[in-house]
mmCIF file of C-alpha atoms and ligand atoms in Angstrom:
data_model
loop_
_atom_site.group_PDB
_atom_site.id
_atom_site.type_symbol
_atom_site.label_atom_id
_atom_site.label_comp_id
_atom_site.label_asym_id
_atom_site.label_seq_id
_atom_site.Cartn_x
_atom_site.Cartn_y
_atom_site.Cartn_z
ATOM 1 C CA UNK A 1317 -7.605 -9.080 -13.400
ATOM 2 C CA UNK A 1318 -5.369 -12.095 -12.915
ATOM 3 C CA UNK A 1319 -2.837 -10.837 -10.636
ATOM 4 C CA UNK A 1320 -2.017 -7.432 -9.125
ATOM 5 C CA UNK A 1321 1.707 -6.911 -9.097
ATOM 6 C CA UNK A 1322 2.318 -3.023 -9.526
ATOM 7 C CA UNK A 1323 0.747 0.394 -9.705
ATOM 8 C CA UNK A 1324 2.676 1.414 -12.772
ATOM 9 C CA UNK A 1325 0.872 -1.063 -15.141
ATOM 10 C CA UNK A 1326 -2.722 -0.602 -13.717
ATOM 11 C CA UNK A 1327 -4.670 1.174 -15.531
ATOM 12 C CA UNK A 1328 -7.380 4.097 -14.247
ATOM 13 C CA UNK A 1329 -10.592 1.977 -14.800
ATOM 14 C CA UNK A 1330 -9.142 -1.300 -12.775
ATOM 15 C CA UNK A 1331 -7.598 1.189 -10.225
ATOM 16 C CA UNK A 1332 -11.353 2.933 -9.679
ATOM 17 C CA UNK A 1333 -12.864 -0.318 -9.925
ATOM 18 C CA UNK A 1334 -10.926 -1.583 -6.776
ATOM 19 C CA UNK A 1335 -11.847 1.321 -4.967
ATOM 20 C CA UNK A 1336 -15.282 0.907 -5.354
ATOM 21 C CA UNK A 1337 -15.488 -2.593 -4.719
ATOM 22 C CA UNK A 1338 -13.442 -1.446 -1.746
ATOM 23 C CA UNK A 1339 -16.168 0.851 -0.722
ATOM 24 C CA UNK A 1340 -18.701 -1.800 -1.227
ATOM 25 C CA UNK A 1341 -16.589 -4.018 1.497
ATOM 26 C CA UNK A 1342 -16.375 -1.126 3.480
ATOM 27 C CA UNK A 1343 -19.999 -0.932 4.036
ATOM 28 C CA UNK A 1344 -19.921 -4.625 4.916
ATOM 29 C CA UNK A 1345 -17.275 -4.047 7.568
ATOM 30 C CA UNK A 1346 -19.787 -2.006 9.412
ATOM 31 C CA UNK A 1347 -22.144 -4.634 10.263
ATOM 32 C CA UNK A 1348 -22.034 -6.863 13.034
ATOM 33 C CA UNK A 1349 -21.419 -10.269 11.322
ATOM 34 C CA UNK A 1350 -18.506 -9.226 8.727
ATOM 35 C CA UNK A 1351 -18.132 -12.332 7.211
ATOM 36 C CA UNK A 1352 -19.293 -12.870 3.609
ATOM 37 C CA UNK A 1353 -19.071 -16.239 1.976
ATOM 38 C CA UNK A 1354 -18.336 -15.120 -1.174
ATOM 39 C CA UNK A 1355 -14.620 -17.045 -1.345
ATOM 40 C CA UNK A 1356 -15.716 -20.044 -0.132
ATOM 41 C CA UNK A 1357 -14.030 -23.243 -1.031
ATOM 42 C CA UNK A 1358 -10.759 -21.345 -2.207
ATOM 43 C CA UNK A 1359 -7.196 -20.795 -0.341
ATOM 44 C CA UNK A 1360 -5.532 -17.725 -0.015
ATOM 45 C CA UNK A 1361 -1.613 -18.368 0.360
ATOM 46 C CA UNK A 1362 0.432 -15.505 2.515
ATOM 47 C CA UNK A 1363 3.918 -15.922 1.626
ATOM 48 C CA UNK A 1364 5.881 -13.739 2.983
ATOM 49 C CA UNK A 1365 10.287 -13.478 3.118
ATOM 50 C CA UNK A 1366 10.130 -10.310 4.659
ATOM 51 C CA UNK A 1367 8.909 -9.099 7.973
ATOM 52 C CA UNK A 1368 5.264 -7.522 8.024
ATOM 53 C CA UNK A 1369 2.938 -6.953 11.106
ATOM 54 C CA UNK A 1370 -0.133 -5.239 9.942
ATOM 55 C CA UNK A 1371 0.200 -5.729 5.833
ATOM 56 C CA UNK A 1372 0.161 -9.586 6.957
ATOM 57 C CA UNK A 1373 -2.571 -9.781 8.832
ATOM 58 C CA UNK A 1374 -4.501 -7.414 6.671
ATOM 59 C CA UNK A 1375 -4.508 -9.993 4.018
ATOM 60 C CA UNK A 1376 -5.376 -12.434 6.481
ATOM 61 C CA UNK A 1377 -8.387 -10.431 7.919
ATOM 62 C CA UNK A 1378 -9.443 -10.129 4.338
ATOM 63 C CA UNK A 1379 -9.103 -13.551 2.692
ATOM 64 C CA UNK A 1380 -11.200 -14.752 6.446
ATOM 65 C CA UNK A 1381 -13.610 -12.175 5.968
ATOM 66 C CA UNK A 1382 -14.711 -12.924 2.306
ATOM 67 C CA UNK A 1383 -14.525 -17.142 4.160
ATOM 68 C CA UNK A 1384 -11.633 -17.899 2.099
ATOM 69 C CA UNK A 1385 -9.035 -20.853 3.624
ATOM 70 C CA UNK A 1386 -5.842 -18.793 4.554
ATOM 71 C CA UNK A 1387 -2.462 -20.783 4.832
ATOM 72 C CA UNK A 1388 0.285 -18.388 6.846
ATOM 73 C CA UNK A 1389 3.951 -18.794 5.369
ATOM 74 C CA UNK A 1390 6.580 -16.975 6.967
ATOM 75 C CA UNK A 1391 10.197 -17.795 5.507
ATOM 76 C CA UNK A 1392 11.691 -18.246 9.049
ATOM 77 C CA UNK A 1393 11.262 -21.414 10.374
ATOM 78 C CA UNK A 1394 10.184 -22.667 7.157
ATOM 79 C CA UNK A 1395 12.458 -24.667 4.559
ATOM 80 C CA UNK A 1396 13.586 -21.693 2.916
ATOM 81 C CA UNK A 1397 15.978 -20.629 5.907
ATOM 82 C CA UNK A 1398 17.261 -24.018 4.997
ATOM 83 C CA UNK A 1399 18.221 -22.768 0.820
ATOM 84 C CA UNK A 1400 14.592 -24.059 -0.847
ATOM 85 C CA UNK A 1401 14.166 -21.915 -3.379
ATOM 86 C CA UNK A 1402 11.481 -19.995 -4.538
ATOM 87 C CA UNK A 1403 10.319 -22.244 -7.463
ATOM 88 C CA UNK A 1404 10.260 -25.185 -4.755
ATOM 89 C CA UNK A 1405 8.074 -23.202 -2.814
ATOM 90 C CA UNK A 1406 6.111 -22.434 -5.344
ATOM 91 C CA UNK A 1407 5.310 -25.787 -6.887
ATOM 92 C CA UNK A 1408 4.506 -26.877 -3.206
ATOM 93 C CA UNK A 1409 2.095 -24.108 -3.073
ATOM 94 C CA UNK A 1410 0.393 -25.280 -6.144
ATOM 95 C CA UNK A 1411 0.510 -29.023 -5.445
ATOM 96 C CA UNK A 1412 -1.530 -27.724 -2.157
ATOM 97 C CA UNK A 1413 -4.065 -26.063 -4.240
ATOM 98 C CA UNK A 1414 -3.296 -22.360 -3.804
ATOM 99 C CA UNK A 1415 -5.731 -20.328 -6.048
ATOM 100 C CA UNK A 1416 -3.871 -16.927 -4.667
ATOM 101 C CA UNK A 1417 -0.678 -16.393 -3.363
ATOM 102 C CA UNK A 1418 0.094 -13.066 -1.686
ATOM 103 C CA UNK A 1419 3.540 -12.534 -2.187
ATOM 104 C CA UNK A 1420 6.347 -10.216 0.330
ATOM 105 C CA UNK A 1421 10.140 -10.884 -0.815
ATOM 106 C CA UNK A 1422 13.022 -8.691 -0.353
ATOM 107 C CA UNK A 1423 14.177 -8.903 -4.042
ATOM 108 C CA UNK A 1424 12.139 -6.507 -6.128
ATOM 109 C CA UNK A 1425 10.259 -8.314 -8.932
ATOM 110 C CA UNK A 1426 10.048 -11.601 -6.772
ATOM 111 C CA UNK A 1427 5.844 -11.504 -7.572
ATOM 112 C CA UNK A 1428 6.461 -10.940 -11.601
ATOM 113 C CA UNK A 1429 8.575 -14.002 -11.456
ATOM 114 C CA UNK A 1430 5.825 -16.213 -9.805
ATOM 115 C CA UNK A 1431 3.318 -14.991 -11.877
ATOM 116 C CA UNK A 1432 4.733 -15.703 -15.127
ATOM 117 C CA UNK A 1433 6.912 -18.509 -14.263
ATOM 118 C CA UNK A 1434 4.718 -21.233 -14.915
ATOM 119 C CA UNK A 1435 5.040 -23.047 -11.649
ATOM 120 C CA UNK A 1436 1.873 -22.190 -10.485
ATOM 121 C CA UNK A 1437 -1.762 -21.328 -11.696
ATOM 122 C CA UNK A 1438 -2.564 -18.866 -8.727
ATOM 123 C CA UNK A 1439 -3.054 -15.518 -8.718
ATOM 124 C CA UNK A 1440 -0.565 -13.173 -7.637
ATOM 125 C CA UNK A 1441 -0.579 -10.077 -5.405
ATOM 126 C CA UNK A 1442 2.271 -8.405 -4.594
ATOM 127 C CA UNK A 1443 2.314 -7.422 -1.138
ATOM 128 C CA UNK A 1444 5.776 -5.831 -0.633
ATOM 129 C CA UNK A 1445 8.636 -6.550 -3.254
ATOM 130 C CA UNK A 1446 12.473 -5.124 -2.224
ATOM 131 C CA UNK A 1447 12.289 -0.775 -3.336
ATOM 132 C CA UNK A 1448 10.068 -1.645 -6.160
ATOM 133 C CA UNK A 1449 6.434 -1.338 -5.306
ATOM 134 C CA UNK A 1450 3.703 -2.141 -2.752
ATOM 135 C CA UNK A 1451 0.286 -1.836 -4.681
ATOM 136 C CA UNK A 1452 -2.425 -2.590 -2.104
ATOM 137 C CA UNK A 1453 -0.547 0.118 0.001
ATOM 138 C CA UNK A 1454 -0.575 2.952 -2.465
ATOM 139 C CA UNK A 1455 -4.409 1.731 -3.130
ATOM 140 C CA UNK A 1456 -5.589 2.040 0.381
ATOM 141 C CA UNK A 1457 -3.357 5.232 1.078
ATOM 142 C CA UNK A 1458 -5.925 6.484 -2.219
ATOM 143 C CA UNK A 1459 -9.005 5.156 -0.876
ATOM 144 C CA UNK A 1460 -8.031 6.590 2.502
ATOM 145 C CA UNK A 1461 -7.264 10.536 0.602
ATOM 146 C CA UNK A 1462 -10.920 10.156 -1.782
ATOM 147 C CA UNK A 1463 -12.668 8.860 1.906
ATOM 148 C CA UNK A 1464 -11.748 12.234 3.571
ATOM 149 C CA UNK A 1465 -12.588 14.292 0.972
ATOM 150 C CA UNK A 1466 -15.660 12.679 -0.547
ATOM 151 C CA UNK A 1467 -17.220 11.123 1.785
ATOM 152 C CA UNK A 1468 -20.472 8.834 1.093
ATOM 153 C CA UNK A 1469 -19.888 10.603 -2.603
ATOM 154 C CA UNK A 1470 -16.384 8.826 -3.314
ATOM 155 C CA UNK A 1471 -17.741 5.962 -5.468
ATOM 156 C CA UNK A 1472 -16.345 6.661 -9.014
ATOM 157 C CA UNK A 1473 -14.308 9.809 -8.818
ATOM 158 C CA UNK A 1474 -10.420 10.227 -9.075
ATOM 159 C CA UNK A 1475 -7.825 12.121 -7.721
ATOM 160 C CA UNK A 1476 -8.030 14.962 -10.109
ATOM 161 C CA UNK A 1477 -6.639 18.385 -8.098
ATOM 162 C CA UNK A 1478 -5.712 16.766 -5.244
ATOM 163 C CA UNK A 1479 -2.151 17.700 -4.065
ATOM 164 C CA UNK A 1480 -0.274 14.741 -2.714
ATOM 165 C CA UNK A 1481 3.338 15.533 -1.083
ATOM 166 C CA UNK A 1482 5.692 12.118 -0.461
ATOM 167 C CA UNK A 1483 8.527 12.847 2.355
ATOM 168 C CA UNK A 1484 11.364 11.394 3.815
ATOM 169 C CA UNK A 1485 13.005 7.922 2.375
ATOM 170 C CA UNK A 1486 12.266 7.885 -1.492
ATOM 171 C CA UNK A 1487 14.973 6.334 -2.046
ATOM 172 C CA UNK A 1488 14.118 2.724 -0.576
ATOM 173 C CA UNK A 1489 10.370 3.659 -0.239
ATOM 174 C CA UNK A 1490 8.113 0.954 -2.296
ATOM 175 C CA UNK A 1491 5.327 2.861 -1.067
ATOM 176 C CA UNK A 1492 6.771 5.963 -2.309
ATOM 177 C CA UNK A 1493 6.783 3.793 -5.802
ATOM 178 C CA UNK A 1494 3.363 2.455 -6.072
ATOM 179 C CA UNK A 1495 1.697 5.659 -5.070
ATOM 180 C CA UNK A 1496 3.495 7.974 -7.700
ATOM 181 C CA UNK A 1497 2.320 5.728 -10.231
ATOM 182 C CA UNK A 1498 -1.102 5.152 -8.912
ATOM 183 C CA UNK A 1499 -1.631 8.650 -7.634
ATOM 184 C CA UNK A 1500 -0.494 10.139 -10.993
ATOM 185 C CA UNK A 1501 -2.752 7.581 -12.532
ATOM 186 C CA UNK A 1502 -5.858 8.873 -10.767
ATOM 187 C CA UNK A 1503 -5.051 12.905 -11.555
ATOM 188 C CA UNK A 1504 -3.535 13.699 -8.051
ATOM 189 C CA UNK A 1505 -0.412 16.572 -8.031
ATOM 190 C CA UNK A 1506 2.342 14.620 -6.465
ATOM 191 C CA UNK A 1507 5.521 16.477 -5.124
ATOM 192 C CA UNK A 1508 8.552 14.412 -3.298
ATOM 193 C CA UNK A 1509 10.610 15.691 -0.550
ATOM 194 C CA UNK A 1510 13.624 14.525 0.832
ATOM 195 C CA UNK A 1511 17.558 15.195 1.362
ATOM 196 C CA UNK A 1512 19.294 15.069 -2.003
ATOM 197 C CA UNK A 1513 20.939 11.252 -0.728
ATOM 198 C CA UNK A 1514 17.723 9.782 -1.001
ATOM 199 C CA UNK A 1515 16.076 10.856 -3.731
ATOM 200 C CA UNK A 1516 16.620 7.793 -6.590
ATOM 201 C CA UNK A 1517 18.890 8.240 -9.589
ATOM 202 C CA UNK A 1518 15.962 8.092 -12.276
ATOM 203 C CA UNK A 1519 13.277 10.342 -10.472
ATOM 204 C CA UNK A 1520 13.776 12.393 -13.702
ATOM 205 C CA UNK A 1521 11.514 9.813 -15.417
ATOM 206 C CA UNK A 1522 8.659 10.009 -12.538
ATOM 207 C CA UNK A 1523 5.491 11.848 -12.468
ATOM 208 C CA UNK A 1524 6.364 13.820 -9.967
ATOM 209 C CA UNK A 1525 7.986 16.834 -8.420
ATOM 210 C CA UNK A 1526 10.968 16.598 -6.478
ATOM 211 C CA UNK A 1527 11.633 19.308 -3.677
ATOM 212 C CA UNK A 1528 14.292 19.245 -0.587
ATOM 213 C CA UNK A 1529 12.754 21.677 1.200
ATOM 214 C CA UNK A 1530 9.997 20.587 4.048
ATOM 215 C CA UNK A 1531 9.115 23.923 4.672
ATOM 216 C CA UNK A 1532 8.432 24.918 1.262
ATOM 217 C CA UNK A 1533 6.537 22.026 0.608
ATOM 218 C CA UNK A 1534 3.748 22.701 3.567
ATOM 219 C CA UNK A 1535 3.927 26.116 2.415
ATOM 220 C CA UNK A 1536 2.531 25.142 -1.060
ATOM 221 C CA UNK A 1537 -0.787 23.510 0.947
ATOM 222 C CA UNK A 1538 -0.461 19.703 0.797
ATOM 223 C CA UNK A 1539 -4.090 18.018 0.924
ATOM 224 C CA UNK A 1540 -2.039 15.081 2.137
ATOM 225 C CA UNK A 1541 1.074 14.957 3.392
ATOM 226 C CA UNK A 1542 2.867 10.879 3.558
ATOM 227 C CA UNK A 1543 5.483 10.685 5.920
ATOM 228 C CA UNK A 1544 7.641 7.319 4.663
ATOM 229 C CA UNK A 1545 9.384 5.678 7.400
ATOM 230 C CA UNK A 1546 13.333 6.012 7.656
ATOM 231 C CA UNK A 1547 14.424 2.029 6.520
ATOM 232 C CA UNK A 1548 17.539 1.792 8.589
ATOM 233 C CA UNK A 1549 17.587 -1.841 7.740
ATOM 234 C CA UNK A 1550 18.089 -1.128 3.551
ATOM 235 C CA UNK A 1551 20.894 1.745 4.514
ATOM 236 C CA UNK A 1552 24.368 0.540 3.918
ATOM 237 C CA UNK A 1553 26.089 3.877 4.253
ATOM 238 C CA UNK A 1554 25.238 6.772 5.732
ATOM 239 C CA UNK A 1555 22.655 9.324 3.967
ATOM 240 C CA UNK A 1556 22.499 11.422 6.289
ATOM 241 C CA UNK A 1557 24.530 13.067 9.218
ATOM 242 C CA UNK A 1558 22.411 11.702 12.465
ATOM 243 C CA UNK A 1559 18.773 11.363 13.282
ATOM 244 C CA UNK A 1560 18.647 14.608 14.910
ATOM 245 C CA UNK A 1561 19.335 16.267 11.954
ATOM 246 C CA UNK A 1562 17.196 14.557 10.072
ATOM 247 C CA UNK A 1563 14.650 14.693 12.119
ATOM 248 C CA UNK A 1564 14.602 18.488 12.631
ATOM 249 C CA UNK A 1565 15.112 19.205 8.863
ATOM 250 C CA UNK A 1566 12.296 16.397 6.902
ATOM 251 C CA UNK A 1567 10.407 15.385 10.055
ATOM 252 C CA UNK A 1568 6.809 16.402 10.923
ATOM 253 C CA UNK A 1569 7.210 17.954 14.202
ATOM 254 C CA UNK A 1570 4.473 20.145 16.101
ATOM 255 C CA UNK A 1571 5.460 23.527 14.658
ATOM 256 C CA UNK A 1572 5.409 22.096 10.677
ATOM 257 C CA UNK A 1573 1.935 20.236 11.856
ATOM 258 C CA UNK A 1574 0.430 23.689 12.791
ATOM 259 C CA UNK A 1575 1.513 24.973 9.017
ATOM 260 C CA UNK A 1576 -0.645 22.688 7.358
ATOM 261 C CA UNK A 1577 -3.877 24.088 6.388
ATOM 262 C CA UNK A 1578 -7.041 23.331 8.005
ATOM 263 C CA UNK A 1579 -8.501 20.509 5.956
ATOM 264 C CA UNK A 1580 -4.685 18.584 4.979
ATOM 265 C CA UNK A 1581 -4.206 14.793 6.688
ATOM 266 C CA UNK A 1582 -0.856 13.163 7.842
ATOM 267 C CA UNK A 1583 -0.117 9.853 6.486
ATOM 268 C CA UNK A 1584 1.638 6.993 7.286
ATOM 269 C CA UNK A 1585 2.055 3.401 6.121
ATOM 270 C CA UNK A 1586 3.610 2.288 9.482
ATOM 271 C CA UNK A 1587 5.323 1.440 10.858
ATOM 272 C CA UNK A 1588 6.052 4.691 12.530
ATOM 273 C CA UNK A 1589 9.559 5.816 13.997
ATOM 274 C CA UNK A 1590 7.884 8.265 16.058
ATOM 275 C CA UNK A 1591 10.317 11.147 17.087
ATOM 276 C CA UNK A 1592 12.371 10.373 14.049
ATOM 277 C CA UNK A 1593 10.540 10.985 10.634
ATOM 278 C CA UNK A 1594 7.282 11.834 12.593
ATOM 279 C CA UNK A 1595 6.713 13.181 16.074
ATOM 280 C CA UNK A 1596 4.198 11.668 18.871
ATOM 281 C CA UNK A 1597 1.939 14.735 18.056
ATOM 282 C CA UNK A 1598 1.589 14.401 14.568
ATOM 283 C CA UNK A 1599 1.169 10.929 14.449
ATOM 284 C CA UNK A 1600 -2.119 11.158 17.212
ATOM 285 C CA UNK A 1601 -3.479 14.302 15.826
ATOM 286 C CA UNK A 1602 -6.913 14.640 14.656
ATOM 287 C CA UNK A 1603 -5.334 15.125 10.944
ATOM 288 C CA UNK A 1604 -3.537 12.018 11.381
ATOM 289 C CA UNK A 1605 -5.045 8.632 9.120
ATOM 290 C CA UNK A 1606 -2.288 6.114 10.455
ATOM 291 C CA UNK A 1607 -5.430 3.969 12.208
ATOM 292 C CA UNK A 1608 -8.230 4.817 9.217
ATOM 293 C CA UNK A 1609 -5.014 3.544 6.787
ATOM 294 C CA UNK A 1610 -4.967 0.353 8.613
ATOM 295 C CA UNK A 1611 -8.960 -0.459 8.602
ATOM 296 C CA UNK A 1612 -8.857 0.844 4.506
ATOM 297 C CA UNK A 1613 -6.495 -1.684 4.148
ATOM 298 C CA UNK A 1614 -8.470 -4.607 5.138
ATOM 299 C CA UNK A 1615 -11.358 -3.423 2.906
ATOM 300 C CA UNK A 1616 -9.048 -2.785 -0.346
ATOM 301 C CA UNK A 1617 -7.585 -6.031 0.073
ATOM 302 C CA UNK A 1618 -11.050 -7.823 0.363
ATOM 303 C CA UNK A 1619 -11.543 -6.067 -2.972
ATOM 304 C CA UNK A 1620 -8.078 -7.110 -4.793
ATOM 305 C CA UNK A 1621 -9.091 -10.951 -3.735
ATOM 306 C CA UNK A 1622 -12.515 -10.541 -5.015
ATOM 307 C CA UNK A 1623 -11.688 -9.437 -8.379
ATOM 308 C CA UNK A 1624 -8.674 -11.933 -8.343
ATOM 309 C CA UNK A 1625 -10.555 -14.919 -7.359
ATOM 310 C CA UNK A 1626 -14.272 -14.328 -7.860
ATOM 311 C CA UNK A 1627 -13.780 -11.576 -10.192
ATOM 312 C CA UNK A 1628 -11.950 -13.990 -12.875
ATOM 313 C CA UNK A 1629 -15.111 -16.263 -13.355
ATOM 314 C CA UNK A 1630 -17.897 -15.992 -15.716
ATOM 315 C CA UNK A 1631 -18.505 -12.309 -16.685
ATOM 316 C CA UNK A 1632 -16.520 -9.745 -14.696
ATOM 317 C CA UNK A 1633 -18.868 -7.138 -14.471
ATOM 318 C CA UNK A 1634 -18.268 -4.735 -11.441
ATOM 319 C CA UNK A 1635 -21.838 -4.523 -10.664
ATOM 320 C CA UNK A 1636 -21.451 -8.402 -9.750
ATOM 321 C CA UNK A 1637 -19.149 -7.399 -7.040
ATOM 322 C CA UNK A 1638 -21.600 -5.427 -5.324
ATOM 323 C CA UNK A 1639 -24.456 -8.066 -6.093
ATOM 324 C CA UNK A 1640 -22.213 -10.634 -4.132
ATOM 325 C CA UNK A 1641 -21.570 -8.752 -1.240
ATOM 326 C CA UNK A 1642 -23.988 -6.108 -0.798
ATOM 327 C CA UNK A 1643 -27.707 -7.787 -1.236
ATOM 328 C CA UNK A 1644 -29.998 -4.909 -1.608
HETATM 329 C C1 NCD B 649 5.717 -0.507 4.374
HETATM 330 C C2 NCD B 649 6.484 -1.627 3.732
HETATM 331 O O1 NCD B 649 6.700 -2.678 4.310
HETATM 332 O O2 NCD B 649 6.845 -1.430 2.581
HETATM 333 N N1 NCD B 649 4.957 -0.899 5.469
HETATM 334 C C3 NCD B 649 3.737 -1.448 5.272
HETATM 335 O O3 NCD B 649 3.544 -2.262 4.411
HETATM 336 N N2 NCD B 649 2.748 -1.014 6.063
HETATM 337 C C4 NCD B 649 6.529 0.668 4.644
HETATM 338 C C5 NCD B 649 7.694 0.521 5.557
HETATM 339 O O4 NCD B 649 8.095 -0.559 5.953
HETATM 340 O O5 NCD B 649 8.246 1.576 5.875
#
């Protein structure tokens, strides 16, 4: 793998095979000294135009804990709030000796253009890109679904049966994006729900069912049900009438939580407008993964790196990625 910019071009074997790895990290993150030297000697790059708490210092935790050097670039107060432009940036990057950039831009297909630009060498993950997808998200909201239902057994199984239901903000949702693809990809059911405004033009072409109806949709049994965060700061007109309504017709509120059956989670990529798309109790139920998400997400990233960096020398067997980290 030399870069990992979207869900819809990965294929099933590379999307398993980051799991796993992710499992083996996992394992690692339970011991006392988490630190494994196994990126030694290379620099991670976090570039990032866009504001991010935890998907920024997720990728931080993660190039630090494999021992990687991790250079922090956040567009304000840098020379891009004075017009550089992303190639300058980008030749910097590689005159610094980047060997992976991590990439969050508010213009969808910002990572595709670094990677095959030319102006740099690195490898490329695309942590965030405009409405168009957020990979390592949709791979650590999957880890997180085959963790609570397989347990210690999830090494090497899909998605296959698993009923997946997307709700709220489709419409500017990246993470809506990347899982559909990857979800689909791995033999999950997925069904979207929102109001009719923001549901995208060519969900026609998705894997995916599209309902309007909340209600309906819990009453089909969910295994997992993703609430996606309202983006007030992508609306430029109004989709719907006021939060209120919104809130009481597509949020998960205390009575729709009871309707869910007795083994489905509530998801979240954060962050959370709690009392908007997702009330207080939902979100610190015992069904709720918003804090196991968040812990995934270091471990899936420490396995994206790995395969990026360590992964792309010599042979790139998957076994060597346990080898590395896990000595038995
Ligand atoms: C998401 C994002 O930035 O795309 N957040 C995240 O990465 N955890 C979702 C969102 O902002 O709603």
């Amino acid at each position: 793998m030399r870069h990992l910019l979207d869900t819809q071009s990965l294929g099933r074997s590379d999307a398993l095979r980051i799991l796993d790895v992710a499992e083996d990290m996992a394992d690692t993150q339970r011991r006392e000294v988490k630190k494994l030297p196994t990126l030694r000697g290379k620099t991670v790059v976090n570039l990032f135009f866009e504001d991010s708490t935890r998907t920024r210092i997720s990728f931080e935790a993660a190039a630090k804990r494999l021992s990687a050097d991790v250079i922090n670039f956040s567009a304000k107060g840098s020379s891009v709030s004075k017009g550089e432009s992303l190639q300058d940036t980008a030749q910097t990057l590689q005159a610094m000796g980047a060997d992976a950039v991590v990439i969050r831009h508010g213009a969808s297909g910002a990572p595709r253009t670094l990677a095959t630009s030319g102006w740099i060498t690195a490898g490329v993950v695309n942590a965030g890109d405009g409405t168009h997808e957020h990979p390592t998200q949709a791979l650590l909201d999957a880890f997180t679904i085959r963790k609570r239902r397989y347990g210690g057994e999830s090494r090497g199984r899909d998605l296959a049966g698993v009923k997946v239901t997307i709700v709220g903000d489709v419409l500017h949702s990246r993470v809506a994006r990347s899982n559909v693809w990857l979800l689909h990809t791995l033999g999950a059911e997925v069904t979207l729900v929102a109001p009719p405004t923001l549901v995208p033009q060519d969900v026609s072409r998705w894997p995916a069912r599209i309902l309007y109806d909340l209600d309906e949709a819990i009453a089909d049994g969910p295994d997992a049900l993703m609430m996606l965060r309202i983006q007030l700061e992508r609306m430029n007109a109004a989709y719907f009438p006021t939060e209120r309504e919104y809130s009481r017709r597509w949020g998960l509120d205390a009575r729709r939580l009871n309707a869910l059956g007795a083994d489905s989670i509530v998801m979240h990529p954060g962050p959370m407008n709690r009392g908007l798309e997702i009330s207080a109790e939902a979100a610190d139920s015992a069904r709720s993964t918003v804090l196991e998400q968040v812990a995934n997400g270091v471990s899936v990233r420490m396995a994206a790196l790995y395969l990026l960096l360590a992964g792309a020398e010599g042979d790139a067997d998957t076994t060597d990625a346990t080898r590395k980290v896990t000595p038995r």
